[in-house]
Coordinates of C-alpha atoms in Angstrom, one line a residue:
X1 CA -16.5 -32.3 57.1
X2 CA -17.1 -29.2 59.2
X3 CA -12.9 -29.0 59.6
X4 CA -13.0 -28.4 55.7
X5 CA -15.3 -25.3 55.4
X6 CA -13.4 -23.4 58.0
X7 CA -10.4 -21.8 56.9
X8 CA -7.2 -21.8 58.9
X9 CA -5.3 -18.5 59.1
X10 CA -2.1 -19.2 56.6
X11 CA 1.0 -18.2 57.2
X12 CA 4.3 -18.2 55.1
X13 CA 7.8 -18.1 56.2
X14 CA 10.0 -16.0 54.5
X15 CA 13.8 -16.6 53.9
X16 CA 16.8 -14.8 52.6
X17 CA 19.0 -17.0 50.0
X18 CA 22.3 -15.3 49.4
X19 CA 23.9 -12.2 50.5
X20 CA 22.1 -8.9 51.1
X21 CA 23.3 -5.2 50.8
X22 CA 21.4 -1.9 52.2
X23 CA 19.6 0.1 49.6
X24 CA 22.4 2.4 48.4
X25 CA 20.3 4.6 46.3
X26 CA 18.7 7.9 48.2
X27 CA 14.9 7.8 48.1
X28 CA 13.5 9.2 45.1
X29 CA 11.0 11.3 46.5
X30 CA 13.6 13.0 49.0
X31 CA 16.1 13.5 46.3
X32 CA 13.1 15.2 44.0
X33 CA 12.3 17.6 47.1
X34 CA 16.2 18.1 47.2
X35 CA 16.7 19.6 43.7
X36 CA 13.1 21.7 43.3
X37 CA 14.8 23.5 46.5
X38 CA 17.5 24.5 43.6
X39 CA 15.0 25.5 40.9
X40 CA 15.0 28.9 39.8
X41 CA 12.3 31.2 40.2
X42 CA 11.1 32.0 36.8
X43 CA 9.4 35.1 37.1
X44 CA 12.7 36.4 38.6
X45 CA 15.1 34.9 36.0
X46 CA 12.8 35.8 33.0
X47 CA 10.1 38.3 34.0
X48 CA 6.0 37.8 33.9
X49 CA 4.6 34.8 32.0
X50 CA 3.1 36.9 29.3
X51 CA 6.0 38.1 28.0
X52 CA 7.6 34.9 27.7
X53 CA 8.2 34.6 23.5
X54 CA 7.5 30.5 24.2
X55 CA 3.8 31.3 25.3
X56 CA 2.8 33.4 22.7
X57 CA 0.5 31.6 20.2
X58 CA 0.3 31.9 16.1
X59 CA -2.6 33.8 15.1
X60 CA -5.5 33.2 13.5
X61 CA -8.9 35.4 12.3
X62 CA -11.8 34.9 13.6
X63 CA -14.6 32.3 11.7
X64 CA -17.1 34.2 9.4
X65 CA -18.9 31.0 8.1
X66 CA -19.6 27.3 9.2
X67 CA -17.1 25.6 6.3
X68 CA -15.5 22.4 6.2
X69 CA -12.6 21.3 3.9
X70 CA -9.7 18.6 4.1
X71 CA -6.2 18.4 4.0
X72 CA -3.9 15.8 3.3
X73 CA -0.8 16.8 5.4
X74 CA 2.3 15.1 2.7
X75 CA 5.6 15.1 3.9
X76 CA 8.5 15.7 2.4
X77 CA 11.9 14.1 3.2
X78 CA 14.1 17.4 2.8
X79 CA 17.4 14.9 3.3
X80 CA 18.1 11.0 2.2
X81 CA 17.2 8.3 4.7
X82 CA 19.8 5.4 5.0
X83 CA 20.5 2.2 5.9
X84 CA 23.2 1.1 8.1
X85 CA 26.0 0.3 5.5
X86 CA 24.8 3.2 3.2
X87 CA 22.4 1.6 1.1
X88 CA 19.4 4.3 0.4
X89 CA 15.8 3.6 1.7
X90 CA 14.3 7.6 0.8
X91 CA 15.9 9.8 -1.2
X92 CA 15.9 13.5 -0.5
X93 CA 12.7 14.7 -2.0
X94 CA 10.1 11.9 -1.5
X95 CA 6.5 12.4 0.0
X96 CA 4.6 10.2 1.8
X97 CA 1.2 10.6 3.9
X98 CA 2.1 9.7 7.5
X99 CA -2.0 9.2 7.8
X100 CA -1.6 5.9 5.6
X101 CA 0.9 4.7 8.2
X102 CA -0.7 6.4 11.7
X103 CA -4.0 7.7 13.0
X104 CA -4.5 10.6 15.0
X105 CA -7.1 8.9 17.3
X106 CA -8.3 12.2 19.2
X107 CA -9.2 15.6 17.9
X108 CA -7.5 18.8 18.1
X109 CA -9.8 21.9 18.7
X110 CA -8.3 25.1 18.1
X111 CA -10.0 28.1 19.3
X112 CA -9.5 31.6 20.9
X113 CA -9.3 32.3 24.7
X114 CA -12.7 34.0 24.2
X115 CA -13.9 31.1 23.1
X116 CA -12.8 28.2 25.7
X117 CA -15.7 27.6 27.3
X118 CA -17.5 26.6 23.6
X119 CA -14.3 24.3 23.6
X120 CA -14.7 23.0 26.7
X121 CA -18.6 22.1 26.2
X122 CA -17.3 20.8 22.7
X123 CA -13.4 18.6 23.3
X124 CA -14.2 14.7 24.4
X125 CA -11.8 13.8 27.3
X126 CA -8.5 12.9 25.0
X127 CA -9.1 15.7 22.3
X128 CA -6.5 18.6 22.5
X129 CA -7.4 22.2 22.8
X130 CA -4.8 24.6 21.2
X131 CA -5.2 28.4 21.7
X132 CA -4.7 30.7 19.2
X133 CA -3.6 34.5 19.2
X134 CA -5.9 36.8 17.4
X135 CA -9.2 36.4 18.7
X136 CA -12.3 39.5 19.5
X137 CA -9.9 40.7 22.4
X138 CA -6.4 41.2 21.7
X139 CA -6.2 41.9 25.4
X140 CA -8.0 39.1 26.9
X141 CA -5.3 37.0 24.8
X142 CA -2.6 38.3 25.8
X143 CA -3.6 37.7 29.9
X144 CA -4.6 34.3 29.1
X145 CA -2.0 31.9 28.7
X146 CA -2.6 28.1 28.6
X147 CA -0.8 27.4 32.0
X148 CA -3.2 29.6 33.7
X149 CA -6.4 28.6 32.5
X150 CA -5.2 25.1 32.3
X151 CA -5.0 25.6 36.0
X152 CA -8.3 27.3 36.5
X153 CA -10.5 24.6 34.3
X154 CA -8.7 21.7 35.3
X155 CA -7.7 20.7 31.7
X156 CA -4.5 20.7 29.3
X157 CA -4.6 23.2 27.0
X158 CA -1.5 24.1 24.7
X159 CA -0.5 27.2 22.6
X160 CA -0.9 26.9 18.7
X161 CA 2.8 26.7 17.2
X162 CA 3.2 28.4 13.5
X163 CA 4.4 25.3 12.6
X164 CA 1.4 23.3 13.0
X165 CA -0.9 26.6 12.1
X166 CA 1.3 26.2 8.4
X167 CA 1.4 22.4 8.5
X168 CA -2.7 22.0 8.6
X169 CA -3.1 25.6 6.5
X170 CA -5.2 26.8 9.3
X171 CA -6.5 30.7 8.9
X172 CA -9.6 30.7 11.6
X173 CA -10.6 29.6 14.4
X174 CA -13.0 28.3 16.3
X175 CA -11.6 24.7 13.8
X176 CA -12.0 21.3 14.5
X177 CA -9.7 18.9 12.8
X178 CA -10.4 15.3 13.0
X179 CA -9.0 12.2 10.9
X180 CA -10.9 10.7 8.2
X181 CA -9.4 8.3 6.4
X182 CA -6.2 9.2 5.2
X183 CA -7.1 13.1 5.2
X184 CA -7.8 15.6 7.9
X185 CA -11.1 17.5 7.5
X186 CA -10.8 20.7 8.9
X187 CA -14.5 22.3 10.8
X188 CA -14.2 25.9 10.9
X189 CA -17.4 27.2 13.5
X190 CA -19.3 30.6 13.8
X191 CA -19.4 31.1 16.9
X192 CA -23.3 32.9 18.1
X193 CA -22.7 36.0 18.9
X194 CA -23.2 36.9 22.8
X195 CA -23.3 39.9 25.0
X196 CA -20.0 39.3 26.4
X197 CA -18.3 38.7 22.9
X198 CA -20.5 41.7 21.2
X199 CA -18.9 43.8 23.8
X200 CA -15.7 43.1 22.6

């Protein structure tokens, strides 16, 4: 009995069945460290950051009053959808909600660099936080790109396109815009005024 409560230190033979090669393939890692050797500096090629036209936001004003409204964001097919063979599915023309067929599961919080830190405090861990152009500081904005204080707060953050500022009808920020149902509803925030945003 005692010989079956002790375990025995178990061992397994391996074995090779068939023919082996050596890996032919370079390691991934080295060939990644290869080609970022190769990359080009971007500052160099196209100047500072801020100037880049791909990191500068859409604009929006600045939230006068705590409202809240909804949107139903139809689509439009602006071409006919077919079948393999021809046969039509869509014609040009048709709307649909995508809503009724997928849900946006986190938030998107769109707000003005001068007002991250409100964001911050306010995004769960998968909402989005968009930065828009247009807020008390022109100036702050402009020195404030997502990539950088991405970096500094340890958090995505992404620039708002037009597209999506025109796609949700967005005009101010601070906005919260959440899924309910088959609609968005769109929080638009006053912001209390502070000394460091009165100075502005």
């Amino acid at each position: 009995m005692p010989g079956l409560l002790t375990h025995a230190p178990v061992t397994a033979a391996t074995s090779i069945i068939g023919r082996t090669w050596p890996i032919a393939e370079p390691d991934a890692l080295s060939e990644i460290e290869s080609r970022a050797t190769h990359v080009p500096d971007m500052k160099a090629a196209f100047g500072p950051r801020e100037r880049w036209s791909a990191m500068k936001p859409a604009a929006l004003g600045i939230a006068r009053a705590d409202r809240r409204r909804t949107v139903v964001p139809f689509y439009t097919l602006d071409q006919d959808i077919r079948l393999p063979g021809e046969k039509l599915l869509y014609a040009k023309g048709y709307s649909f909600n995508p809503l009724a067929y997928v849900s946006l599961p986190q938030r998107l919080i769109i707000v003005h660099p001068s007002d991250l830190a409100w964001a911050l405090r306010t995004a769960r861990p998968a909402d989005f936080i968009l930065l828009a152009a247009g807020g008390l500081s022109q100036a702050a904005d402009t020195h404030a790109d997502a990539i950088t204080l991405g970096e500094r707060y340890g958090r995505a953050l992404f620039l708002l396109e037009e597209r999506v500022k025109a796609r949700l009808g967005l005009t101010v920020a601070p906005v919260i815009v959440a899924q309910v149902g088959q609609k968005l509803v769109l929080t638009e925030v006053v912001m209390a005024p502070s000394p460091r945003r009165a100075a502005r």
